[in-house]
mmCIF file of C-alpha atoms and ligand atoms in Angstrom:
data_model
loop_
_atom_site.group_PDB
_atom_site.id
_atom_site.type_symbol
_atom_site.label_atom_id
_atom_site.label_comp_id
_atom_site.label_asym_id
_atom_site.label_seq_id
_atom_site.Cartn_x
_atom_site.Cartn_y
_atom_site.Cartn_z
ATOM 1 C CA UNK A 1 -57.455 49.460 11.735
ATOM 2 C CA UNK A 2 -54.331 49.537 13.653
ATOM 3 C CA UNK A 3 -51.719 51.235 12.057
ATOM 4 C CA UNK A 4 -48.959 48.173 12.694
ATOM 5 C CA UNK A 5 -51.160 45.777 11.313
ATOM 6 C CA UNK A 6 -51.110 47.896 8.230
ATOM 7 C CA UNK A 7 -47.962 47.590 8.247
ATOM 8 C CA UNK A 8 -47.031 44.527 8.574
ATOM 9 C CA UNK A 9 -49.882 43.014 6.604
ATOM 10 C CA UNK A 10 -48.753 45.019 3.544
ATOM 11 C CA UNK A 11 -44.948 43.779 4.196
ATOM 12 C CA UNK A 12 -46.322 39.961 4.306
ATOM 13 C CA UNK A 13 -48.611 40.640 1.122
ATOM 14 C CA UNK A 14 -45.654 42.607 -0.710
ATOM 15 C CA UNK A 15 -43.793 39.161 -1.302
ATOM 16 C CA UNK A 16 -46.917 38.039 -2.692
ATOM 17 C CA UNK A 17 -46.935 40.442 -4.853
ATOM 18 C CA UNK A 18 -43.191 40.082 -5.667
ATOM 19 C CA UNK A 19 -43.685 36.174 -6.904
ATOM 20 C CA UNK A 20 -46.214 37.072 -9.174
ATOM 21 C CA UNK A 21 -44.357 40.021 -10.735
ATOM 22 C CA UNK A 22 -41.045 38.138 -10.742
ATOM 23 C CA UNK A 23 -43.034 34.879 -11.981
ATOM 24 C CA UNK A 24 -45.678 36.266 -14.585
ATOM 25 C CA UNK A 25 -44.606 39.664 -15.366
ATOM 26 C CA UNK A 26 -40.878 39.582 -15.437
ATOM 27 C CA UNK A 27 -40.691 35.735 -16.442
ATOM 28 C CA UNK A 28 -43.671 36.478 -18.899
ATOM 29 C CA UNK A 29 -44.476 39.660 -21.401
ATOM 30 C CA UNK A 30 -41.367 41.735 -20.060
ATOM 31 C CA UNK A 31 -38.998 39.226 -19.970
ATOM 32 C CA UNK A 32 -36.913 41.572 -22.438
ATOM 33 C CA UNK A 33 -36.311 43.939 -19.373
ATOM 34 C CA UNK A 34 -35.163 40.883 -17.271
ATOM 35 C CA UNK A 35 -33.574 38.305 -19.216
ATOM 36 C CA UNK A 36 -29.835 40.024 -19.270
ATOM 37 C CA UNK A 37 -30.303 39.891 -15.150
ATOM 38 C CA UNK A 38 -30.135 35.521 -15.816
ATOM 39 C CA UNK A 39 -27.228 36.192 -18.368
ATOM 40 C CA UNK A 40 -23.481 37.207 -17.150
ATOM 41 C CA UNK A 41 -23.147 41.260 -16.844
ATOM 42 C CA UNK A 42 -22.278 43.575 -19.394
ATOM 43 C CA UNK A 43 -22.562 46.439 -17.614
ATOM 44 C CA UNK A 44 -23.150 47.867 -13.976
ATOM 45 C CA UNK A 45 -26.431 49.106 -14.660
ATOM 46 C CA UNK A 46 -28.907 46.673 -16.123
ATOM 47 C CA UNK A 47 -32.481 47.010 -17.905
ATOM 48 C CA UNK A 48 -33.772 45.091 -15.027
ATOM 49 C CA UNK A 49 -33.055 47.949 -12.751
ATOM 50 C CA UNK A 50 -36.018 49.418 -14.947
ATOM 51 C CA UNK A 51 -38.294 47.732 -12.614
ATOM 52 C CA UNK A 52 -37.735 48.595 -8.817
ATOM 53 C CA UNK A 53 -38.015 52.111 -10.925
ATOM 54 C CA UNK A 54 -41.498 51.640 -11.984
ATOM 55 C CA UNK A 55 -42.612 49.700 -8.663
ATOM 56 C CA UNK A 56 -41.858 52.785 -6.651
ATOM 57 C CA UNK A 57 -44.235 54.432 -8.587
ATOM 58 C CA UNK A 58 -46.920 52.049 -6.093
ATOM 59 C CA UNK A 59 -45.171 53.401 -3.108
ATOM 60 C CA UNK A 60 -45.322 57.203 -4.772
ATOM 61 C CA UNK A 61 -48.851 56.663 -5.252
ATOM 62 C CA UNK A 62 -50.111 54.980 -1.730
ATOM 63 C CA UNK A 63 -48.226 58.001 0.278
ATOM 64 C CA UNK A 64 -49.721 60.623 -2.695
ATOM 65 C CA UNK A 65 -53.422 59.177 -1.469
ATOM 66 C CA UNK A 66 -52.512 59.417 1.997
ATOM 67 C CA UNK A 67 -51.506 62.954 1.887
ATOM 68 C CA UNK A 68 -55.260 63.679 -0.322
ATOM 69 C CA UNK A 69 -56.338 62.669 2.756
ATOM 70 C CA UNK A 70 -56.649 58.266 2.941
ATOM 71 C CA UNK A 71 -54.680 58.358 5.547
ATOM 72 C CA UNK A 72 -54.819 54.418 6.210
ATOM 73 C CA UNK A 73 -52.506 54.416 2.524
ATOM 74 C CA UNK A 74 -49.686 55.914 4.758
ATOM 75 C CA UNK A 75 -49.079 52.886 6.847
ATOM 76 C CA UNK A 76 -49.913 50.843 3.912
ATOM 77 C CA UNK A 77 -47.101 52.829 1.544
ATOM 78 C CA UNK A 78 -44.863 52.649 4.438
ATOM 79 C CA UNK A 79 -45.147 48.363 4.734
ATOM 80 C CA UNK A 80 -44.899 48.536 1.090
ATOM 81 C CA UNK A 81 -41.534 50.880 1.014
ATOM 82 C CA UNK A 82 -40.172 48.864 3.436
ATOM 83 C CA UNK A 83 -40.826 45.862 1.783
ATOM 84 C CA UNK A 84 -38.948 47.083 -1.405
ATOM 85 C CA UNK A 85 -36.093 48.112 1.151
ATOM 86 C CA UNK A 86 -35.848 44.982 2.178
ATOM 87 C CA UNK A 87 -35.927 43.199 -1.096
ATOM 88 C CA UNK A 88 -32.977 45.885 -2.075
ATOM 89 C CA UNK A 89 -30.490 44.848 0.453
ATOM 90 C CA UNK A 90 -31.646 40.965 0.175
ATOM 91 C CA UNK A 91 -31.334 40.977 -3.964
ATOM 92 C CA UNK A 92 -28.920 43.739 -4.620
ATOM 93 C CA UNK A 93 -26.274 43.978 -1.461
ATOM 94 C CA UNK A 94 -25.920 40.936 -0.214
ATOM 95 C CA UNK A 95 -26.891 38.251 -2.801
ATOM 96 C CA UNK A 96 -25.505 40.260 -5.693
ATOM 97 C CA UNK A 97 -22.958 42.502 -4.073
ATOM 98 C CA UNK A 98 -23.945 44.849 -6.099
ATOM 99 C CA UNK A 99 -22.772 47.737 -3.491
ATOM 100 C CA UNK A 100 -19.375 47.229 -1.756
ATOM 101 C CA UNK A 101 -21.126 46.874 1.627
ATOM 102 C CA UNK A 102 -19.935 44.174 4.021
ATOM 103 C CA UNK A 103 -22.509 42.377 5.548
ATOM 104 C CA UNK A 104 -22.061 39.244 8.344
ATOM 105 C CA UNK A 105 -23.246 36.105 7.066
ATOM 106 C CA UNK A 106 -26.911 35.020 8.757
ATOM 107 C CA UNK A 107 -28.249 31.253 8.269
ATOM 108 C CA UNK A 108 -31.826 33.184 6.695
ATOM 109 C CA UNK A 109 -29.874 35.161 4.156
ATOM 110 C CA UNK A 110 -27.783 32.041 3.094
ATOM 111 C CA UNK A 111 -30.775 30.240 2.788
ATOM 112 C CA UNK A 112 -32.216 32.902 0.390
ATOM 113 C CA UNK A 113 -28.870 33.547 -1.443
ATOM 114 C CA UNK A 114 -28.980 30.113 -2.012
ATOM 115 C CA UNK A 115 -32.283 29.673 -3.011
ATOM 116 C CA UNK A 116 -32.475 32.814 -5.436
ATOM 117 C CA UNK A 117 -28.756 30.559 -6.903
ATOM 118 C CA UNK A 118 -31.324 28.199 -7.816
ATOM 119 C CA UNK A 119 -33.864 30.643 -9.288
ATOM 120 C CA UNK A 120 -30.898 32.342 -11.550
ATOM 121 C CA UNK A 121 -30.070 28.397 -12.624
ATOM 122 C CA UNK A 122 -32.962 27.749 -13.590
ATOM 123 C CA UNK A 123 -34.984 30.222 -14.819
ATOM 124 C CA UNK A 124 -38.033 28.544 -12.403
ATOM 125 C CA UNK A 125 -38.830 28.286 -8.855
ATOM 126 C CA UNK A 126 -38.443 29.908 -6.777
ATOM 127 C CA UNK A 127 -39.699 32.800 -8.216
ATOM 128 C CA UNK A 128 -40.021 34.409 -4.245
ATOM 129 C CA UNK A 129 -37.172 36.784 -2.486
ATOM 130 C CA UNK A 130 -38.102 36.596 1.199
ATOM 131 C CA UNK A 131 -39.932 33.512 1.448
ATOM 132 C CA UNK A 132 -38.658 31.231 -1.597
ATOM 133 C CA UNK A 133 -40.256 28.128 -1.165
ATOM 134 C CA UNK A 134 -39.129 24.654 -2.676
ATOM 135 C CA UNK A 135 -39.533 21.704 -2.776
ATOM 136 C CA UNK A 136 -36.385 20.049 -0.927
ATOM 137 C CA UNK A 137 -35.051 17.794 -3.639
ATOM 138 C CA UNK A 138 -34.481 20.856 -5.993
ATOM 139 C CA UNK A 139 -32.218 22.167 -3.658
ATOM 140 C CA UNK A 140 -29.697 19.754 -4.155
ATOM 141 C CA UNK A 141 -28.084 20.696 -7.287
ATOM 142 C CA UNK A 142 -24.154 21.669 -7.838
ATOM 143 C CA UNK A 143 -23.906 24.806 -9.966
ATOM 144 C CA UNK A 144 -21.031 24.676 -12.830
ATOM 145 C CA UNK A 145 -20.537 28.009 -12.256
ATOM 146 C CA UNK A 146 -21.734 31.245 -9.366
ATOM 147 C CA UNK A 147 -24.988 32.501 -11.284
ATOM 148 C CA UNK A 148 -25.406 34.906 -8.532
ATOM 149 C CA UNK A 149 -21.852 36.850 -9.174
ATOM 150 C CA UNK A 150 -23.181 40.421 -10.932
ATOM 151 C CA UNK A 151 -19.233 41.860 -10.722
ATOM 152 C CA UNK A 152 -18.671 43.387 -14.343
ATOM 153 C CA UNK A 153 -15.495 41.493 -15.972
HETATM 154 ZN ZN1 LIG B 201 -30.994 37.991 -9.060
HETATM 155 ZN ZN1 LIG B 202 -35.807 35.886 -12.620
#
């Protein structure tokens, strides 16, 4: 198969992925690890941070069968890596300014920051980083106060 399509398809299927680990694992039998993520900082480092940890281990793995000699799992780790590079900088830079990075304002990472406000209100949908789908009324709500702000008092 062609290498870019490798690529990409593992990028597209990574948010996949990421809703059901956000939705059933994290919002399910380890919600211990995330629930102080939905709750207002106590410290820079949380227990959430536990889990980009572990999910590297995928990454650490795909590249560990490419180099037995799957080679295909290199372009695969690689979509996958970047994925989780992605969902970094979305999640952690610019909707949680959790690294003092300056970063221009674009209408698709509004509409996510916005979006993951909603998830961090709510507990619920949307559960997705990259693609969080909605239904359009839900979007409407005012919050009290920024959910999203992760700045230790
Ligand atoms: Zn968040
Ligand atoms: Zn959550």
């Amino acid at each position: 198969m062609n290498p870019v399509w490798l690529v990409l398809g593992s990028f597209l299927l990574m948010e996949g992925v990421s809703y059901a680990g956000h939705r059933w694992v994290m919002h399910g039998f380890a919600m211990s690890w995330h629930r102080g993520h939905h709750l207002p900082p106590v410290s820079r480092f949380e227990r959430n941070d536990l889990f980009p940890i572990g999910f590297s281990g995928v990454g650490v793995l795909l590249f560990a069968l490419a180099s037995g000699g799957w080679t295909a799992m290199w372009w695969v780790g690689l979509g996958v890596t970047a994925y989780g590079a992605a969902y970094l900088f979305v999640h952690e830079v610019y909707i949680h300014h959790r690294l003092p990075l300056r970063v221009r304002k674009l209408a698709y990472l509004e509409w996510l920051r916005d979006s993951h406000r909603i998830h961090h209100q709510t507990s619920a949908e949307p559960y997705g980083m990259l693609l969080p789908l909605l239904r359009s009324r839900r979007r409407d709500r005012t919050p009290t106060r920024d959910p999203l702000e992760r700045s230790v008092p």
